[in-house]
mmCIF file of C-alpha atoms and ligand atoms in Angstrom:
data_model
loop_
_atom_site.group_PDB
_atom_site.id
_atom_site.type_symbol
_atom_site.label_atom_id
_atom_site.label_comp_id
_atom_site.label_asym_id
_atom_site.label_seq_id
_atom_site.Cartn_x
_atom_site.Cartn_y
_atom_site.Cartn_z
ATOM 1 C CA ARG X 7 -37.373 10.384 -38.917
ATOM 2 C CA ALA X 8 -36.490 7.460 -36.157
ATOM 3 C CA LYS X 9 -33.492 6.665 -38.492
ATOM 4 C CA ALA X 10 -32.216 10.058 -38.229
ATOM 5 C CA GLU X 11 -32.393 10.269 -34.756
ATOM 6 C CA GLY X 12 -30.538 6.770 -34.242
ATOM 7 C CA ARG X 13 -27.892 8.225 -36.505
ATOM 8 C CA ARG X 14 -27.559 11.492 -34.581
ATOM 9 C CA THR X 15 -27.408 8.976 -31.142
ATOM 10 C CA TRP X 16 -24.924 6.542 -32.446
ATOM 11 C CA ARG X 17 -22.742 9.875 -33.601
ATOM 12 C CA PHE X 18 -22.948 11.192 -30.418
ATOM 13 C CA PHE X 19 -22.024 7.929 -28.623
ATOM 14 C CA GLU X 20 -18.878 7.745 -31.414
ATOM 15 C CA SER X 21 -17.591 11.113 -30.726
ATOM 16 C CA SER X 22 -17.996 10.532 -27.204
ATOM 17 C CA MET X 23 -15.926 7.425 -26.974
ATOM 18 C CA ALA X 24 -13.513 8.797 -29.123
ATOM 19 C CA ALA X 25 -12.884 11.630 -26.282
ATOM 20 C CA GLU X 26 -12.830 8.812 -23.682
ATOM 21 C CA LEU X 27 -10.016 7.055 -25.574
ATOM 22 C CA GLN X 28 -8.100 10.147 -26.588
ATOM 23 C CA ALA X 29 -8.335 11.182 -22.389
ATOM 24 C CA ARG X 30 -7.017 7.669 -21.982
ATOM 25 C CA LEU X 31 -4.367 7.990 -24.205
ATOM 26 C CA ALA X 32 -2.909 11.204 -23.521
ATOM 27 C CA MET X 33 -2.665 9.514 -19.607
ATOM 28 C CA GLU X 34 -0.679 6.575 -20.709
ATOM 29 C CA ALA X 35 1.600 9.144 -22.681
ATOM 30 C CA ASP X 36 1.736 11.039 -19.176
ATOM 31 C CA LEU X 37 2.204 8.392 -17.290
ATOM 32 C CA ARG X 38 5.228 7.011 -19.630
ATOM 33 C CA GLU X 39 7.152 10.619 -19.165
ATOM 34 C CA ALA X 40 6.124 10.465 -14.980
ATOM 35 C CA LEU X 41 9.614 8.678 -14.214
ATOM 36 C CA PRO X 42 11.742 10.233 -16.912
ATOM 37 C CA LEU X 43 10.566 13.957 -15.728
ATOM 38 C CA ASN X 44 10.721 13.379 -12.265
ATOM 39 C CA GLN X 45 7.422 13.568 -11.164
ATOM 40 C CA LEU X 46 7.059 10.649 -9.268
ATOM 41 C CA GLU X 47 7.979 10.474 -5.427
ATOM 42 C CA VAL X 48 7.708 8.076 -2.721
ATOM 43 C CA VAL X 49 6.022 9.359 0.497
ATOM 44 C CA TYR X 50 5.972 7.515 3.701
ATOM 45 C CA GLN X 51 3.569 6.650 6.851
ATOM 46 C CA PRO X 52 4.660 5.696 10.211
ATOM 47 C CA ILE X 53 3.419 2.534 11.542
ATOM 48 C CA PHE X 54 3.364 1.884 15.197
ATOM 49 C CA GLY X 55 3.946 -1.159 17.170
ATOM 50 C CA LEU X 56 1.317 -1.513 19.875
ATOM 51 C CA GLN X 57 3.043 -4.129 22.197
ATOM 52 C CA THR X 58 6.636 -1.528 22.335
ATOM 53 C CA ASN X 59 4.549 1.472 22.529
ATOM 54 C CA ARG X 60 6.903 2.619 19.698
ATOM 55 C CA LEU X 61 7.131 3.594 16.170
ATOM 56 C CA ALA X 62 8.086 0.430 13.768
ATOM 57 C CA GLY X 63 8.659 1.373 10.785
ATOM 58 C CA PHE X 64 6.951 3.403 7.630
ATOM 59 C CA GLU X 65 5.051 2.005 4.734
ATOM 60 C CA ALA X 66 6.647 3.462 1.265
ATOM 61 C CA LEU X 67 3.502 4.853 -1.293
ATOM 62 C CA LEU X 68 3.958 6.353 -4.586
ATOM 63 C CA ARG X 69 2.926 9.860 -5.435
ATOM 64 C CA TRP X 70 2.673 11.143 -8.724
ATOM 65 C CA ARG X 71 2.577 15.360 -9.469
ATOM 66 C CA HIS X 72 1.399 16.336 -13.081
ATOM 67 C CA PRO X 73 1.793 19.815 -13.984
ATOM 68 C CA VAL X 74 -1.444 20.111 -14.971
ATOM 69 C CA ARG X 75 -3.495 17.234 -13.700
ATOM 70 C CA GLY X 76 -1.839 17.715 -10.047
ATOM 71 C CA ARG X 77 -1.506 14.744 -7.811
ATOM 72 C CA VAL X 78 -3.371 11.990 -8.928
ATOM 73 C CA SER X 79 -3.993 9.397 -7.014
ATOM 74 C CA PRO X 80 -2.142 5.896 -6.867
ATOM 75 C CA ALA X 81 -5.456 4.367 -6.919
ATOM 76 C CA GLU X 82 -6.475 5.984 -10.435
ATOM 77 C CA PHE X 83 -2.833 5.431 -12.018
ATOM 78 C CA ILE X 84 -1.270 2.216 -10.791
ATOM 79 C CA PRO X 85 -3.885 0.187 -12.364
ATOM 80 C CA ILE X 86 -3.019 1.849 -15.863
ATOM 81 C CA MET X 87 0.750 1.631 -15.021
ATOM 82 C CA GLU X 88 -0.152 -2.199 -15.046
ATOM 83 C CA GLU X 89 -1.851 -2.350 -17.879
ATOM 84 C CA ILE X 90 0.407 -0.785 -20.324
ATOM 85 C CA GLY X 91 3.491 -2.662 -19.051
ATOM 86 C CA LEU X 92 5.248 0.386 -16.733
ATOM 87 C CA ILE X 93 4.175 -1.315 -13.654
ATOM 88 C CA GLU X 94 7.613 -3.322 -13.386
ATOM 89 C CA THR X 95 9.878 -0.346 -13.985
ATOM 90 C CA VAL X 96 8.285 2.005 -11.863
ATOM 91 C CA GLY X 97 7.873 -0.901 -8.928
ATOM 92 C CA ARG X 98 11.288 -1.437 -9.012
ATOM 93 C CA TRP X 99 12.255 2.324 -8.921
ATOM 94 C CA VAL X 100 9.678 2.400 -5.622
ATOM 95 C CA LEU X 101 11.433 -0.568 -4.073
ATOM 96 C CA GLU X 102 15.256 0.928 -4.540
ATOM 97 C CA GLN X 103 13.955 4.399 -3.452
ATOM 98 C CA ALA X 104 12.518 2.655 -0.238
ATOM 99 C CA THR X 105 15.332 0.648 1.058
ATOM 100 C CA ARG X 106 18.155 2.949 0.181
ATOM 101 C CA GLU X 107 15.986 5.318 2.002
ATOM 102 C CA ALA X 108 15.486 2.973 5.080
ATOM 103 C CA ALA X 109 18.974 1.687 5.065
ATOM 104 C CA THR X 110 19.351 5.660 6.728
ATOM 105 C CA TRP X 111 17.283 4.905 9.497
ATOM 106 C CA PRO X 112 17.841 3.724 12.668
ATOM 107 C CA ALA X 113 17.818 0.285 13.139
ATOM 108 C CA PRO X 114 15.432 -1.752 13.473
ATOM 109 C CA LEU X 115 13.022 0.702 11.810
ATOM 110 C CA LYS X 116 11.433 -1.065 8.689
ATOM 111 C CA VAL X 117 10.327 -0.407 5.421
ATOM 112 C CA ALA X 118 7.017 -2.003 4.039
ATOM 113 C CA VAL X 119 6.533 -1.594 0.013
ATOM 114 C CA ASN X 120 3.528 -2.664 -1.917
ATOM 115 C CA LEU X 121 3.893 -5.002 -4.600
ATOM 116 C CA SER X 122 1.864 -5.345 -8.134
ATOM 117 C CA PRO X 123 0.738 -8.344 -8.887
ATOM 118 C CA LEU X 124 2.705 -8.201 -12.258
ATOM 119 C CA GLN X 125 5.927 -7.827 -10.307
ATOM 120 C CA PHE X 126 5.288 -10.999 -8.459
ATOM 121 C CA ARG X 127 4.893 -13.017 -11.710
ATOM 122 C CA ALA X 128 8.895 -12.549 -12.488
ATOM 123 C CA ALA X 129 9.919 -15.736 -12.001
ATOM 124 C CA ASP X 130 13.563 -14.184 -10.300
ATOM 125 C CA ILE X 131 11.487 -11.993 -7.401
ATOM 126 C CA ALA X 132 12.947 -13.469 -4.464
ATOM 127 C CA SER X 133 16.658 -13.119 -6.076
ATOM 128 C CA SER X 134 16.010 -9.672 -7.554
ATOM 129 C CA MET X 135 14.714 -8.144 -4.236
ATOM 130 C CA LEU X 136 17.808 -9.617 -2.574
ATOM 131 C CA HIS X 137 20.057 -7.686 -5.232
ATOM 132 C CA VAL X 138 18.223 -4.616 -4.372
ATOM 133 C CA LEU X 139 18.578 -5.199 -0.849
ATOM 134 C CA ARG X 140 22.373 -5.610 -1.003
ATOM 135 C CA GLU X 141 22.365 -2.649 -3.433
ATOM 136 C CA SER X 142 21.396 -0.416 -0.942
ATOM 137 C CA GLY X 143 22.409 -2.270 2.301
ATOM 138 C CA LEU X 144 19.400 -2.418 4.157
ATOM 139 C CA ALA X 145 18.939 -6.172 6.262
ATOM 140 C CA PRO X 146 16.152 -7.969 4.876
ATOM 141 C CA GLN X 147 14.539 -8.210 8.429
ATOM 142 C CA ARG X 148 14.272 -4.733 8.016
ATOM 143 C CA LEU X 149 11.711 -5.129 4.293
ATOM 144 C CA GLU X 150 8.074 -6.025 4.471
ATOM 145 C CA LEU X 151 6.682 -6.655 1.131
ATOM 146 C CA GLU X 152 2.594 -5.632 0.812
ATOM 147 C CA ILE X 153 0.620 -7.921 -1.310
ATOM 148 C CA THR X 154 -3.371 -7.286 -1.657
ATOM 149 C CA GLU X 155 -5.911 -10.239 -2.503
ATOM 150 C CA SER X 156 -6.548 -9.104 -5.904
ATOM 151 C CA ALA X 157 -2.614 -10.077 -6.300
ATOM 152 C CA LEU X 158 -3.052 -13.743 -5.603
ATOM 153 C CA LEU X 159 -5.835 -14.098 -7.875
ATOM 154 C CA GLN X 160 -4.070 -12.396 -10.508
ATOM 155 C CA ALA X 161 -0.708 -13.971 -9.933
ATOM 156 C CA ASP X 162 -0.545 -17.664 -12.011
ATOM 157 C CA GLY X 163 0.706 -20.396 -9.480
ATOM 158 C CA GLY X 164 3.644 -20.450 -7.269
ATOM 159 C CA VAL X 165 3.090 -17.819 -5.137
ATOM 160 C CA ALA X 166 3.309 -19.912 -2.242
ATOM 161 C CA GLU X 167 6.551 -20.561 -3.216
ATOM 162 C CA VAL X 168 7.737 -17.306 -3.767
ATOM 163 C CA LEU X 169 6.600 -16.264 0.158
ATOM 164 C CA GLN X 170 8.544 -18.828 0.957
ATOM 165 C CA ALA X 171 11.493 -17.928 -0.617
ATOM 166 C CA PHE X 172 11.124 -14.379 0.533
ATOM 167 C CA ARG X 173 10.571 -15.797 4.323
ATOM 168 C CA SER X 174 13.617 -17.789 3.887
ATOM 169 C CA THR X 175 15.963 -14.844 3.026
ATOM 170 C CA GLY X 176 14.642 -12.942 6.111
ATOM 171 C CA ILE X 177 12.241 -10.395 4.038
ATOM 172 C CA ARG X 178 8.540 -10.254 5.469
ATOM 173 C CA THR X 179 5.109 -10.268 3.858
ATOM 174 C CA SER X 180 1.967 -9.056 4.702
ATOM 175 C CA LEU X 181 -1.487 -9.933 3.217
ATOM 176 C CA ASP X 182 -3.051 -6.133 2.284
ATOM 177 C CA ASP X 183 -6.418 -4.635 2.729
ATOM 178 C CA PHE X 184 -7.681 -7.844 4.627
ATOM 179 C CA GLY X 185 -11.551 -8.343 4.527
ATOM 180 C CA THR X 186 -12.348 -6.148 1.506
ATOM 181 C CA ARG X 187 -12.561 -8.417 -1.704
ATOM 182 C CA TYR X 188 -12.495 -11.875 -2.418
ATOM 183 C CA SER X 189 -11.041 -12.228 0.956
ATOM 184 C CA SER X 190 -10.877 -16.448 1.876
ATOM 185 C CA LEU X 191 -9.477 -17.862 4.925
ATOM 186 C CA SER X 192 -8.109 -20.416 2.850
ATOM 187 C CA TYR X 193 -5.479 -18.160 1.782
ATOM 188 C CA LEU X 194 -4.081 -18.387 5.350
ATOM 189 C CA LEU X 195 -3.684 -22.056 4.819
ATOM 190 C CA SER X 196 -2.416 -21.773 1.508
ATOM 191 C CA PHE X 197 -0.058 -18.536 1.602
ATOM 192 C CA PRO X 198 2.860 -18.440 4.482
ATOM 193 C CA PHE X 199 2.286 -14.606 5.096
ATOM 194 C CA ASP X 200 3.751 -13.063 8.078
ATOM 195 C CA LYS X 201 1.241 -10.281 8.802
ATOM 196 C CA ILE X 202 -2.573 -9.202 8.626
ATOM 197 C CA LYS X 203 -3.288 -5.861 7.462
ATOM 198 C CA ILE X 204 -6.857 -5.468 8.420
ATOM 199 C CA ASP X 205 -8.576 -3.059 5.871
ATOM 200 C CA GLN X 206 -9.763 0.662 7.007
ATOM 201 C CA ALA X 207 -13.299 0.055 6.278
ATOM 202 C CA PHE X 208 -13.316 -2.050 9.337
ATOM 203 C CA VAL X 209 -11.181 0.112 11.559
ATOM 204 C CA ARG X 210 -13.172 3.646 10.431
ATOM 205 C CA GLU X 211 -16.933 2.424 11.701
ATOM 206 C CA MET X 212 -15.639 0.678 15.469
ATOM 207 C CA ALA X 213 -16.472 3.417 17.328
ATOM 208 C CA THR X 214 -20.201 3.078 15.853
ATOM 209 C CA ARG X 215 -20.409 -0.504 14.895
ATOM 210 C CA PRO X 216 -20.362 -3.288 17.121
ATOM 211 C CA ASP X 217 -20.569 -5.448 13.967
ATOM 212 C CA CYS X 218 -16.838 -3.808 12.798
ATOM 213 C CA VAL X 219 -15.557 -4.185 16.185
ATOM 214 C CA ALA X 220 -16.507 -8.062 16.025
ATOM 215 C CA ILE X 221 -15.011 -8.405 12.793
ATOM 216 C CA VAL X 222 -11.501 -6.919 13.926
ATOM 217 C CA ASN X 223 -11.499 -8.499 17.141
ATOM 218 C CA SER X 224 -12.144 -11.883 15.054
ATOM 219 C CA VAL X 225 -9.305 -11.570 12.743
ATOM 220 C CA ALA X 226 -6.723 -10.032 15.359
ATOM 221 C CA HIS X 227 -7.292 -13.619 17.129
ATOM 222 C CA LEU X 228 -7.481 -15.849 14.399
ATOM 223 C CA ALA X 229 -4.265 -14.262 13.339
ATOM 224 C CA ASN X 230 -2.287 -14.613 16.507
ATOM 225 C CA GLN X 231 -3.801 -18.470 16.510
ATOM 226 C CA LEU X 232 -1.883 -18.590 13.384
ATOM 227 C CA GLY X 233 1.241 -16.982 14.308
ATOM 228 C CA MET X 234 0.831 -14.020 12.397
ATOM 229 C CA ALA X 235 0.628 -10.470 13.233
ATOM 230 C CA THR X 236 -1.757 -7.596 12.491
ATOM 231 C CA THR X 237 -1.684 -3.936 11.188
ATOM 232 C CA ALA X 238 -4.706 -2.186 11.755
ATOM 233 C CA GLU X 239 -5.094 0.525 8.321
ATOM 234 C CA GLY X 240 -6.582 4.109 8.785
ATOM 235 C CA VAL X 241 -6.916 4.752 12.649
ATOM 236 C CA GLU X 242 -7.941 7.985 12.776
ATOM 237 C CA THR X 243 -9.072 8.986 16.376
ATOM 238 C CA ALA X 244 -7.898 8.309 19.887
ATOM 239 C CA GLU X 245 -11.021 6.089 19.876
ATOM 240 C CA GLN X 246 -10.144 3.594 17.364
ATOM 241 C CA LEU X 247 -6.400 3.252 18.479
ATOM 242 C CA ARG X 248 -7.914 2.167 21.890
ATOM 243 C CA ARG X 249 -10.276 -0.365 20.205
ATOM 244 C CA VAL X 250 -7.660 -1.678 17.757
ATOM 245 C CA ARG X 251 -5.827 -1.728 20.754
ATOM 246 C CA GLU X 252 -8.010 -3.851 22.844
ATOM 247 C CA ALA X 253 -8.590 -6.082 19.966
ATOM 248 C CA GLY X 254 -5.234 -7.163 20.233
ATOM 249 C CA CYS X 255 -3.574 -5.657 17.093
ATOM 250 C CA THR X 256 0.265 -6.000 16.640
ATOM 251 C CA GLU X 257 0.775 -2.452 14.701
ATOM 252 C CA ALA X 258 -1.583 0.362 14.048
ATOM 253 C CA GLN X 259 -1.069 3.199 10.785
ATOM 254 C CA GLY X 260 -3.353 6.314 9.996
ATOM 255 C CA TYR X 261 -4.012 10.102 10.306
ATOM 256 C CA PHE X 262 -3.824 9.615 13.849
ATOM 257 C CA PHE X 263 -0.425 9.071 14.099
ATOM 258 C CA GLY X 264 0.641 10.741 10.795
ATOM 259 C CA PRO X 265 -0.099 11.387 7.154
ATOM 260 C CA PRO X 266 2.572 10.149 4.480
ATOM 261 C CA GLU X 267 5.360 12.119 4.552
ATOM 262 C CA SER X 268 8.681 13.089 2.458
ATOM 263 C CA ALA X 269 11.332 11.525 3.187
ATOM 264 C CA THR X 270 13.099 14.663 4.220
ATOM 265 C CA GLU X 271 9.934 15.164 6.555
ATOM 266 C CA LEU X 272 9.926 11.967 8.322
ATOM 267 C CA ARG X 273 13.353 12.578 9.885
ATOM 268 C CA ARG X 274 11.711 14.869 12.338
ATOM 269 C CA TRP X 275 10.402 11.573 14.339
ATOM 270 C CA PHE X 276 13.883 10.341 14.543
ATOM 271 C CA ASP X 277 14.873 14.164 16.186
ATOM 272 C CA GLU X 278 12.348 13.941 19.042
ATOM 273 C CA PRO X 279 11.991 10.086 19.707
ATOM 274 C CA SER X 280 9.455 10.940 22.458
ATOM 275 C CA ARG X 281 7.246 12.210 20.066
ATOM 276 C CA SER X 282 5.855 8.722 19.492
ATOM 277 C CA GLU X 283 5.290 8.097 22.989
ATOM 278 C CA ARG X 284 3.489 11.340 23.515
ATOM 279 C CA ILE X 285 1.017 10.195 20.932
ATOM 280 C CA LEU X 286 0.300 6.992 22.348
ATOM 281 C CA GLN X 287 0.029 8.085 25.607
ATOM 282 C CA ALA X 288 -2.358 11.068 24.839
ATOM 283 C CA ALA X 289 -4.482 7.793 23.274
ATOM 284 C CA LEU X 290 -4.489 5.499 26.659
HETATM 285 P P1 C2E T 164 -2.598 0.911 1.093
HETATM 286 O O1 C2E T 164 -1.534 0.173 0.639
HETATM 287 O O2 C2E T 164 -3.176 -0.511 1.592
HETATM 288 O O3 C2E T 164 -2.417 2.004 1.343
HETATM 289 C C1 C2E T 164 -2.612 2.598 2.171
HETATM 290 C C2 C2E T 164 -3.722 3.870 1.766
HETATM 291 O O4 C2E T 164 -4.412 4.347 3.069
HETATM 292 C C3 C2E T 164 -2.727 4.993 1.322
HETATM 293 O O5 C2E T 164 -3.428 5.602 0.300
HETATM 294 C C4 C2E T 164 -2.685 5.741 2.796
HETATM 295 O O6 C2E T 164 -2.601 7.717 2.625
HETATM 296 C C5 C2E T 164 -4.309 5.979 3.151
HETATM 297 N N1 C2E T 164 -4.053 6.241 4.786
HETATM 298 C C6 C2E T 164 -3.422 5.936 5.551
HETATM 299 N N2 C2E T 164 -3.776 6.554 6.772
HETATM 300 C C7 C2E T 164 -5.196 6.637 6.179
HETATM 301 C C8 C2E T 164 -6.530 7.076 7.373
HETATM 302 O O7 C2E T 164 -6.035 7.280 8.444
HETATM 303 N N3 C2E T 164 -7.290 7.212 6.698
HETATM 304 C C9 C2E T 164 -7.418 7.515 5.131
HETATM 305 N N4 C2E T 164 -8.931 7.539 4.789
HETATM 306 N N5 C2E T 164 -6.801 7.042 4.834
HETATM 307 C C10 C2E T 164 -5.723 6.551 4.805
HETATM 308 P P2 C2E T 164 -2.750 5.784 -1.131
HETATM 309 O O8 C2E T 164 -0.979 6.662 -0.911
HETATM 310 O O9 C2E T 164 -3.415 7.253 -1.842
HETATM 311 O O10 C2E T 164 -2.546 4.557 -1.940
HETATM 312 C C11 C2E T 164 -3.698 3.887 -2.298
HETATM 313 C C12 C2E T 164 -2.988 2.305 -2.749
HETATM 314 O O11 C2E T 164 -2.494 2.671 -3.977
HETATM 315 C C13 C2E T 164 -2.643 1.709 -1.784
HETATM 316 O O12 C2E T 164 -3.094 0.824 -0.850
HETATM 317 C C14 C2E T 164 -1.861 0.499 -2.515
HETATM 318 O O13 C2E T 164 -2.302 -0.411 -3.037
HETATM 319 C C15 C2E T 164 -1.338 1.090 -4.186
HETATM 320 N N6 C2E T 164 -0.065 1.844 -4.030
HETATM 321 C C16 C2E T 164 0.773 3.205 -3.375
HETATM 322 N N7 C2E T 164 1.785 3.145 -3.447
HETATM 323 C C17 C2E T 164 1.889 2.212 -4.547
HETATM 324 C C18 C2E T 164 3.263 1.293 -5.055
HETATM 325 O O14 C2E T 164 4.436 1.748 -4.683
HETATM 326 N N8 C2E T 164 3.072 0.092 -5.775
HETATM 327 C C19 C2E T 164 2.046 -0.534 -5.626
HETATM 328 N N9 C2E T 164 2.082 -1.479 -6.426
HETATM 329 N N10 C2E T 164 0.679 0.049 -5.361
HETATM 330 C C20 C2E T 164 0.780 1.044 -4.494
HETATM 331 MG MG1 MG T 165 -0.275 -0.948 1.654
HETATM 332 MG MG1 MG T 166 -3.988 -1.358 2.643
HETATM 333 MG MG1 MG T 167 -5.737 0.121 -0.163
#
């Protein structure tokens, strides 16, 4: 009897594994169609300069809207795109869209684009980046590339050289989601980043947790000492804005300023320049 039950349990496992595999394959097939079927969109979230008290630019964020699945989070689909080798094509498309769009914004507004570790591996990444920039007409100084710590671990060597190559062309680089995963201070010695983006996990708790205030203050100070700028991610309230400003962060980004918007919607930031000043004033 035990044997029969064991067999039943095994069959159950087998069929649930088969279902999982099926679901995953369906997801992959849908993702391969996403770009050709026009289901991908790049949206843009405002970033504010805390010393200039002005809009500094926007971060480009990828969106996938599927007719049946609805909106799928990039945190879910980007890792799959990386696994099935789609991210090179899609990442390049994001870069083309974002630079072309940013070239129509008033200078010196910049665009920040997230780069996958796999894109980083391409030997000619710096020169292909310059090619994209030339096609778009955007000055290299107005492009910022965001790279996460996990990307540094996955890229096999040569990262410092690539960052240096970006720097010599005028493109700036940011270390994204700093402090969350395998953050190592030695990254700051080994890799010439221009900016640290302090993860929203620390910013979110600043109103209630003195330890988070201490961390944000220290990272901002450390970056400053190393000649790097800092962006506080996930600023949602006036209180958080006040605290990241006090900490000495160079820039802030989050729902307090605005959510990611379509390329068309964001243009209202340009129609009414005093809008940014009003938002910042409200938080003083
Ligand atoms: P990220 O680069 O750290 O982007 C910031 C994320 O925080 C975005 O999530 C943004 O919508 C969200 N966010 C912004 N302000 C707030 C706030 O005030 N509160 C909260 N709770 N969240 C806020 P999103 O758009 O879902 O993107 C998730 C991640 O997916 C990104 O994290 C980035 O690592 C990745 N990603 C997005 N687009 C691309 C892309 O084109 N290429 C690559 N390689 N990765 C991308
Ligand atoms: Mg980012
Ligand atoms: Mg981030
Ligand atoms: Mg993130």
